[in-house]
Short mmCIF file of C-alpha atoms and ligand atoms in Angstrom, two decimals:
data_model
loop_
_atom_site.label_atom_id
_atom_site.label_comp_id
_atom_site.label_asym_id
_atom_site.label_seq_id
_atom_site.Cartn_x
_atom_site.Cartn_y
_atom_site.Cartn_z
CA MET A 1 12.14 22.78 18.01
CA ARG A 2 12.97 19.71 16.88
CA LYS A 3 14.33 19.90 13.42
CA ALA A 4 11.59 18.06 10.57
CA PHE A 5 11.95 14.72 9.79
CA GLU A 6 13.94 14.95 6.18
CA PHE A 7 12.86 12.45 3.68
CA GLY A 8 14.96 11.24 0.60
CA ILE A 9 12.67 10.55 -2.61
CA ILE A 10 13.69 7.94 -5.36
CA GLY A 11 11.28 8.11 -8.00
CA CYS A 12 10.07 11.18 -8.70
CA GLY A 13 6.22 9.30 -10.30
CA ASP A 14 2.73 9.83 -9.62
CA ILE A 15 3.31 7.92 -6.49
CA ALA A 16 6.20 10.68 -4.98
CA THR A 17 4.73 13.57 -6.67
CA ASP A 18 1.27 12.93 -4.51
CA LEU A 19 3.24 12.31 -1.17
CA ALA A 20 5.48 15.80 -1.78
CA ARG A 21 3.12 16.76 -1.99
CA VAL A 22 1.16 15.74 1.50
CA ILE A 23 4.53 16.27 2.77
CA GLY A 24 4.28 20.23 1.75
CA MET A 25 1.13 20.84 3.50
CA THR A 26 2.64 18.80 6.36
CA PRO A 27 4.71 20.79 9.71
CA GLY A 28 7.70 18.56 10.95
CA VAL A 29 8.63 16.78 8.10
CA ARG A 30 10.38 17.79 4.65
CA ILE A 31 12.05 16.91 1.96
CA SER A 32 15.94 16.95 1.58
CA SER A 33 16.32 14.62 -1.96
CA CYS A 34 15.00 12.91 -5.18
CA ALA A 35 16.55 11.03 -7.14
CA ASP A 36 15.07 9.29 -10.44
CA PRO A 37 16.89 8.26 -13.86
CA ASP A 38 14.24 9.94 -15.63
CA GLU A 39 15.63 13.38 -15.92
CA THR A 40 12.92 15.27 -17.42
CA ARG A 41 10.76 13.94 -13.98
CA LEU A 42 14.49 14.41 -11.76
CA SER A 43 14.51 18.00 -12.43
CA ALA A 44 10.31 19.07 -12.72
CA PHE A 45 10.08 17.66 -9.55
CA ALA A 46 12.98 19.27 -7.98
CA ARG A 47 11.85 22.32 -8.72
CA ARG A 48 8.31 22.16 -8.52
CA PHE A 49 9.41 21.09 -4.86
CA ALA A 50 11.74 23.36 -4.12
CA VAL A 51 14.37 19.96 -4.18
CA LYS A 52 18.80 21.22 -3.54
CA ALA A 53 19.88 17.23 -3.62
CA ALA A 54 18.90 16.21 -7.24
CA TYR A 55 20.24 12.82 -8.55
CA SER A 56 19.71 11.35 -11.99
CA ASP A 57 21.18 7.81 -9.74
CA SER A 58 19.94 6.73 -6.73
CA ARG A 59 22.55 5.29 -5.53
CA GLU A 60 24.39 8.21 -5.18
CA LEU A 61 22.23 9.93 -3.02
CA MET A 62 22.55 6.10 -0.97
CA GLU A 63 25.72 6.85 -0.51
CA LYS A 64 26.05 10.73 0.05
CA GLU A 65 23.10 11.64 2.41
CA ARG A 66 21.89 10.86 4.78
CA PRO A 67 17.82 12.09 5.18
CA GLY A 68 16.12 10.01 8.16
CA ALA A 69 14.37 7.50 5.70
CA LEU A 70 13.95 7.16 2.27
CA PHE A 71 10.49 6.65 0.30
CA VAL A 72 11.19 4.35 -2.21
CA GLY A 73 8.42 5.25 -4.79
CA VAL A 74 9.64 3.31 -7.77
CA PRO A 75 8.36 -0.31 -10.58
CA HIS A 76 7.65 -3.11 -8.11
CA HIS A 77 10.23 -5.49 -10.01
CA LEU A 78 13.06 -2.44 -8.04
CA HIS A 79 11.33 -2.60 -4.98
CA TYR A 80 13.28 -5.11 -3.82
CA PRO A 81 17.49 -3.94 -4.92
CA LEU A 82 16.95 -0.14 -4.63
CA VAL A 83 14.87 -0.84 -0.65
CA MET A 84 18.10 -3.53 0.43
CA ARG A 85 20.46 -1.12 -1.26
CA ALA A 86 19.42 1.10 0.64
CA LEU A 87 19.31 -1.12 3.82
CA ASP A 88 22.69 -1.81 3.08
CA LEU A 89 24.04 1.33 3.38
CA GLY A 90 21.97 2.24 7.09
CA HIS A 91 18.89 3.96 6.31
CA ASN A 92 15.81 3.60 7.43
CA VAL A 93 12.94 2.50 3.81
CA LEU A 94 9.22 3.28 3.70
CA CYS A 95 8.73 1.07 0.38
CA GLU A 96 5.13 1.70 -1.93
CA LYS A 97 3.42 -0.99 -1.92
CA PRO A 98 4.27 -4.16 -2.32
CA LEU A 99 7.77 -4.75 -0.38
CA ALA A 100 8.08 -7.30 -3.00
CA ILE A 101 7.35 -9.31 -5.96
CA THR A 102 7.52 -12.60 -4.41
CA MET A 103 7.37 -13.97 -0.76
CA ASP A 104 11.34 -15.11 -0.36
CA ARG A 105 12.28 -11.34 -1.65
CA ALA A 106 9.55 -9.33 0.88
CA CYS A 107 11.23 -12.05 3.85
CA GLU A 108 14.49 -11.28 3.46
CA LEU A 109 13.83 -7.84 3.32
CA CYS A 110 12.31 -7.80 6.61
CA ALA A 111 14.85 -9.88 7.28
CA ALA A 112 17.73 -7.48 6.74
CA ALA A 113 15.61 -4.63 8.54
CA ARG A 114 15.36 -6.80 11.41
CA ARG A 115 18.97 -7.73 11.76
CA LYS A 116 20.75 -3.95 11.10
CA ASN A 117 18.50 -2.36 13.32
CA LEU A 118 16.09 -0.08 11.11
CA ARG A 119 13.38 0.80 10.35
CA LEU A 120 11.19 -0.44 7.22
CA GLY A 121 8.37 0.39 7.00
CA VAL A 122 4.95 0.01 3.86
CA ASN A 123 2.69 2.43 2.49
CA TYR A 124 -0.40 0.65 2.82
CA GLN A 125 -2.02 4.38 4.25
CA TYR A 126 -5.36 3.01 3.92
CA ARG A 127 -5.09 1.57 7.15
CA TYR A 128 -5.12 5.23 8.91
CA ASP A 129 -8.77 5.66 7.01
CA ARG A 130 -10.65 6.79 10.00
CA ASN A 131 -13.27 4.29 8.88
CA ALA A 132 -11.01 1.90 7.97
CA HIS A 133 -9.49 2.77 11.02
CA THR A 134 -12.65 2.60 13.62
CA LEU A 135 -13.91 -1.05 11.70
CA ILE A 136 -10.68 -2.62 11.99
CA MET A 137 -11.00 -1.97 16.13
CA MET A 138 -14.54 -2.78 15.76
CA CYS A 139 -14.22 -5.64 14.72
CA ARG A 140 -10.44 -6.66 16.70
CA GLU A 141 -12.29 -5.99 19.97
CA GLY A 142 -15.52 -8.53 18.84
CA VAL A 143 -17.86 -5.94 18.49
CA LEU A 144 -19.10 -7.33 15.59
CA GLY A 145 -19.42 -11.23 16.98
CA ALA A 146 -17.81 -14.63 15.30
CA ILE A 147 -17.04 -12.96 11.80
CA SER A 148 -18.82 -15.30 9.15
CA HIS A 149 -17.47 -13.99 6.06
CA CYS A 150 -16.44 -10.91 4.26
CA ARG A 151 -17.24 -9.18 0.98
CA CYS A 152 -14.32 -6.65 -0.56
CA ASN A 153 -15.07 -5.42 -4.23
CA MET A 154 -12.94 -2.39 -5.81
CA PRO A 155 -14.88 -1.09 -8.54
CA TRP A 156 -12.26 0.90 -10.03
CA HIS A 157 -11.29 2.61 -13.85
CA ARG A 158 -8.31 2.92 -15.62
CA GLY A 159 -8.60 4.23 -19.06
CA PRO A 160 -5.28 3.66 -21.91
CA ASP A 161 -2.89 6.44 -19.27
CA TYR A 162 -3.09 3.98 -16.64
CA PHE A 163 -1.14 2.55 -18.94
CA ALA A 164 0.56 4.26 -21.64
CA SER A 165 2.18 6.62 -18.58
CA GLY A 166 4.63 3.41 -17.35
CA ALA A 167 4.62 0.63 -19.94
CA TRP A 168 5.47 -1.47 -16.26
CA ARG A 169 3.14 -1.49 -14.73
CA ALA A 170 1.05 -3.83 -17.53
CA ARG A 171 4.27 -6.29 -17.80
CA LYS A 172 3.85 -9.71 -15.31
CA SER A 173 7.78 -9.66 -14.96
CA GLU A 174 8.20 -5.65 -13.30
CA ALA A 175 4.83 -5.28 -12.07
CA GLY A 176 4.62 -8.63 -10.45
CA GLY A 177 0.05 -8.07 -11.62
CA GLY A 178 -2.28 -6.18 -12.16
CA ALA A 179 -5.46 -4.87 -10.22
CA LEU A 180 -5.52 -7.52 -7.32
CA LEU A 181 -1.72 -6.68 -6.55
CA THR A 182 -0.83 -3.22 -7.22
CA GLN A 183 -4.70 -2.03 -6.78
CA ALA A 184 -6.79 -3.83 -4.51
CA SER A 185 -4.13 -5.30 -2.08
CA HIS A 186 -5.22 -2.75 -0.14
CA TRP A 187 -8.77 -3.05 0.56
CA ILE A 188 -7.90 -6.76 0.88
CA ASP A 189 -5.22 -5.57 3.16
CA ILE A 190 -7.70 -4.09 5.52
CA ALA A 191 -10.84 -6.62 5.27
CA LEU A 192 -7.99 -9.51 6.57
CA GLU A 193 -6.82 -6.84 9.33
CA ALA A 194 -11.38 -6.85 9.76
CA MET A 195 -11.73 -10.89 9.31
CA ALA A 196 -9.09 -10.62 12.46
CA SER A 197 -8.00 -14.88 12.34
CA PRO A 198 -5.24 -15.51 9.50
CA PRO A 199 -5.71 -16.31 5.95
CA VAL A 200 -5.11 -20.35 5.08
CA ALA A 201 -6.39 -20.98 1.83
CA ALA A 202 -7.21 -19.05 -1.28
CA MET A 203 -9.22 -20.30 -5.23
CA GLY A 204 -8.82 -17.12 -7.85
CA MET A 205 -9.38 -16.85 -10.71
CA THR A 206 -8.02 -13.79 -13.50
CA ALA A 207 -8.52 -11.90 -16.56
CA ARG A 208 -8.04 -9.74 -19.26
CA ARG A 209 -11.81 -7.87 -20.23
CA ARG A 210 -10.80 -3.93 -21.05
CA PHE A 211 -6.91 -3.95 -21.94
CA THR A 212 -5.76 -6.58 -24.05
CA ASP A 213 -2.57 -5.87 -24.99
CA ILE A 214 -1.45 -6.01 -20.98
CA GLU A 215 0.62 -9.27 -19.24
CA VAL A 216 -1.78 -8.53 -16.07
CA GLU A 217 -4.73 -8.92 -15.08
CA ASP A 218 -7.77 -6.04 -15.13
CA LEU A 219 -9.92 -7.73 -13.13
CA GLY A 220 -9.57 -10.85 -10.56
CA MET A 221 -11.69 -12.40 -8.67
CA GLY A 222 -10.93 -15.28 -4.88
CA THR A 223 -12.76 -16.66 -2.34
CA VAL A 224 -9.77 -16.10 0.51
CA GLU A 225 -10.43 -19.34 3.69
CA CYS A 226 -9.21 -17.71 7.76
CA GLU A 227 -7.88 -20.49 9.65
CA ASN A 228 -11.40 -19.94 11.95
CA GLY A 229 -13.37 -21.25 8.95
CA ALA A 230 -14.66 -17.00 7.74
CA LEU A 231 -14.47 -17.06 3.82
CA LEU A 232 -13.83 -13.66 2.09
CA ASN A 233 -14.49 -12.72 -1.38
CA VAL A 234 -12.80 -10.94 -2.83
CA THR A 235 -12.78 -8.99 -6.33
CA GLY A 236 -10.21 -6.17 -7.26
CA ALA A 237 -10.85 -4.28 -11.02
CA MET A 238 -10.19 -1.44 -12.94
CA THR A 239 -12.98 -2.85 -16.05
CA VAL A 240 -15.45 -1.21 -14.55
CA THR A 241 -17.26 2.80 -16.02
CA PRO A 242 -17.50 4.68 -14.39
CA HIS A 243 -15.39 4.19 -11.56
CA GLN A 244 -16.87 3.48 -8.29
CA ARG A 245 -16.01 3.43 -4.18
CA VAL A 246 -13.93 -0.09 -2.58
CA THR A 247 -16.47 -1.41 -0.49
CA ILE A 248 -16.23 -3.69 2.21
CA GLU A 249 -19.24 -5.87 4.25
CA VAL A 250 -18.43 -7.44 7.38
CA TYR A 251 -20.99 -10.30 8.35
CA GLY A 252 -20.55 -10.38 12.10
CA GLU A 253 -22.65 -13.03 13.96
CA ARG A 254 -24.23 -9.73 15.92
CA GLY A 255 -24.03 -6.79 13.16
CA SER A 256 -22.96 -6.37 10.02
CA ALA A 257 -20.57 -3.67 8.95
CA ILE A 258 -20.45 -2.57 5.50
CA TYR A 259 -17.33 0.24 5.05
CA THR A 260 -17.30 2.89 1.31
CA GLY A 261 -13.94 3.69 0.36
CA PRO A 262 -12.41 6.97 0.00
CA ASP A 263 -12.44 8.12 -4.36
CA ASP A 264 -11.48 12.30 -5.41
CA PHE A 265 -15.30 13.46 -4.68
CA PRO A 266 -17.07 12.87 -2.19
CA PRO A 267 -13.38 12.32 -0.33
CA ALA A 268 -14.41 11.09 2.58
CA SER A 269 -15.34 7.04 3.58
CA LYS A 270 -18.41 5.62 5.53
CA LEU A 271 -18.69 3.03 7.73
CA ARG A 272 -22.42 1.88 8.33
CA LEU A 273 -23.39 -0.05 10.61
CA LEU A 274 -26.39 -2.67 10.74
CA GLY A 275 -27.52 -4.74 14.38
CA VAL A 276 -24.34 -2.97 16.11
CA LYS A 277 -23.77 0.74 17.55
CA LYS A 278 -20.84 2.32 15.82
CA LYS A 279 -17.31 3.07 18.47
CA ARG A 280 -15.31 5.81 18.15
CA TYR A 281 -11.52 5.48 18.20
CA ALA A 282 -9.12 8.49 18.81
CA MET A 283 -7.25 8.41 14.85
CA PRO A 284 -3.36 7.22 16.95
CA PHE A 285 -1.50 10.38 14.39
CA PRO A 286 -3.51 14.29 13.41
CA GLY A 287 -3.76 14.66 9.82
CA LEU A 288 -6.27 15.46 7.20
CA PHE A 289 -6.63 11.94 5.26
CA SER A 290 -4.94 9.04 5.39
CA LEU A 291 -1.76 9.12 3.68
CA GLN A 292 -1.08 11.99 5.28
CA ARG A 293 -1.15 10.28 8.73
CA ASN A 294 0.54 7.36 7.35
CA LEU A 295 3.05 9.27 6.78
CA ILE A 296 3.05 11.49 9.72
CA GLY A 297 3.17 8.02 12.10
CA PHE A 298 6.09 5.98 9.35
CA SER A 299 8.47 9.93 11.25
CA ARG A 300 7.25 9.07 14.72
CA TRP A 301 7.58 5.12 14.95
CA VAL A 302 11.43 5.57 13.01
CA ARG A 303 12.16 9.21 15.40
CA ASP A 304 10.84 8.18 18.59
CA GLY A 305 9.72 4.13 18.51
CA THR A 306 5.83 4.67 18.46
CA HIS A 307 3.59 1.75 17.42
CA TYR A 308 3.00 2.10 13.91
CA ASP A 309 0.86 -0.54 11.74
CA ASN A 310 2.96 -0.54 8.87
CA GLU A 311 6.16 -2.46 9.23
CA ALA A 312 7.22 -4.35 7.23
CA GLU A 313 5.99 -7.25 8.10
CA ARG A 314 2.08 -6.89 9.00
CA SER A 315 2.54 -6.66 4.89
CA LEU A 316 3.46 -9.98 4.51
CA ARG A 317 0.51 -11.31 5.23
CA VAL A 318 -1.74 -9.45 2.47
CA LEU A 319 0.81 -10.46 -0.45
CA ALA A 320 1.44 -13.89 0.44
CA THR A 321 -2.65 -13.68 -0.21
CA VAL A 322 -2.80 -12.13 -3.35
CA LEU A 323 0.06 -14.76 -5.41
CA ALA A 324 -1.61 -17.10 -3.17
CA LEU A 325 -4.91 -16.61 -5.42
CA TYR A 326 -2.51 -16.06 -8.81
CA ARG A 327 -1.18 -19.53 -7.64
CA SER A 328 -4.59 -21.39 -8.07
CA ALA A 329 -5.63 -19.08 -11.03
CA GLU A 330 -3.04 -20.19 -12.20
CA SER A 331 -3.37 -23.95 -11.41
CA GLY A 332 -6.88 -24.49 -11.05
CA ARG A 333 -6.92 -25.70 -7.68
CA ARG A 334 -6.86 -24.24 -4.09
CA GLU A 335 -4.13 -22.87 -3.24
CA SER A 336 -2.31 -22.49 0.92
CA ILE A 337 -1.43 -19.31 1.28
CA GLU A 338 2.06 -19.52 3.38
N1 LIG B 1 -0.23 4.29 -1.31
C1 LIG B 1 -1.18 4.30 -3.50
O1 LIG B 1 -1.98 4.50 -2.45
C2 LIG B 1 -0.24 4.19 -4.53
C3 LIG B 1 -0.60 4.84 -5.24
C4 LIG B 1 0.22 4.40 -6.93
C5 LIG B 1 1.00 4.48 -6.73
N2 LIG B 1 1.46 2.99 -5.93
C6 LIG B 1 3.27 2.25 -5.70
O2 LIG B 1 4.08 3.20 -6.56
C7 LIG B 1 5.07 2.80 -6.89
C8 LIG B 1 5.41 3.63 -7.99
O3 LIG B 1 4.33 3.97 -8.25
P1 LIG B 1 4.14 4.83 -9.18
O4 LIG B 1 2.40 4.59 -10.16
O5 LIG B 1 4.47 5.86 -8.78
O6 LIG B 1 5.05 4.86 -11.02
P2 LIG B 1 5.79 5.93 -11.86
O7 LIG B 1 5.85 5.13 -13.62
O8 LIG B 1 4.60 6.34 -11.79
O9 LIG B 1 6.64 6.17 -11.09
C9 LIG B 1 8.04 5.31 -10.65
C10 LIG B 1 9.87 6.03 -10.97
O10 LIG B 1 10.65 5.79 -10.68
C11 LIG B 1 10.90 5.46 -11.81
N3 LIG B 1 12.65 4.76 -11.39
C12 LIG B 1 12.94 3.48 -12.43
N4 LIG B 1 13.97 3.45 -12.19
C13 LIG B 1 14.95 4.02 -10.79
C14 LIG B 1 15.69 4.27 -10.26
N5 LIG B 1 17.42 2.68 -10.38
N6 LIG B 1 15.77 4.90 -9.72
C15 LIG B 1 15.63 5.64 -8.87
N7 LIG B 1 14.00 5.86 -9.99
C16 LIG B 1 14.11 5.27 -10.86
C17 LIG B 1 10.69 5.90 -12.68
O11 LIG B 1 11.69 7.09 -14.02
C18 LIG B 1 9.66 6.58 -12.87
O12 LIG B 1 9.18 8.61 -12.48
C19 LIG B 1 4.83 0.96 -7.07
O13 LIG B 1 4.54 0.91 -5.71
C20 LIG B 1 2.92 1.16 -6.69
O14 LIG B 1 2.14 0.41 -7.00
C21 LIG B 1 1.07 3.42 -4.20
#
């Protein structure tokens, strides 16, 4: 039997805890080390997930440990320096989204991974949601016909504890953005994949409607134009009461697809087709839900070189789109997507 694929965890906060729970229920993967400068979080994480090698300095972990890959789950502005250091030291990395908060830095990380022949993935796990995968495959195969437009709506709720438990999330210099970048980018990524034509221009607006003492937006809206003229309308909100599920509506010349995202309850996503028949596709990786499939997909990509959808380079498109929406919100003009 093969040795388990080991992850070193950099940052023992909310997402690392979710990921560690998933690792705990996934055969063939384990956590071998962890790091966090917050001693309370570090020791609670190490105790809960029985990790012996716990470091308060992530540089020390990177220098001493040789796991199959590092998982980087830290505030957004730290992705670039920590991932670059990890690559310099020869580690494969699964980084949380966004890869960086500027395009230059995200491109630099992709180039560094390529140069060093290392694997760099970004945790856009919903690409491995069963119905999101079906939607993407059907659009890719042209089942809906030419897409005229798509509406991507994220009507989410966040309470005051969201910013209180992570002050970085409210700061522009650390988070890089709010609802559009931090949460809605998951769904914009899937919508862009369904559009099947590269995004070329964006017009956006942002607002603070519920949280007045934050620097990032809690509501962002905009329209993205694709190369073939199709339009994508996006809304990313953390202002909605009660919390509701994401919808992605894709309208094609032969039929329409209405995707409803997963949530804590009910957990499963849904996909309704109008005018065309739903097709069935085997999931590329086993697993009960998207985070688990993404983890398995990433570890197989590192070990066996099998195809993996969340290679870092593939996350550049959604980052460029969201940053163009922000530029447009500031300039009041239509901005091109580079
Ligand atoms: N994929 C998803 O569904 C999903 C969900 C939630 C968050 N995220 C992403 O995960 C990342 C972290 O978000 P979070 O909500 O877990 O934040 P968090 O604030 O809960 O955790 C971040 C942790 O990083 C630690 N940290 C800070 N500097 C560090 C360093 N130099 N070395 C090691 N650790 C350091 C902090 O002490 C903290 O424990 C962000 O990129 C966020 O967008 C992704």
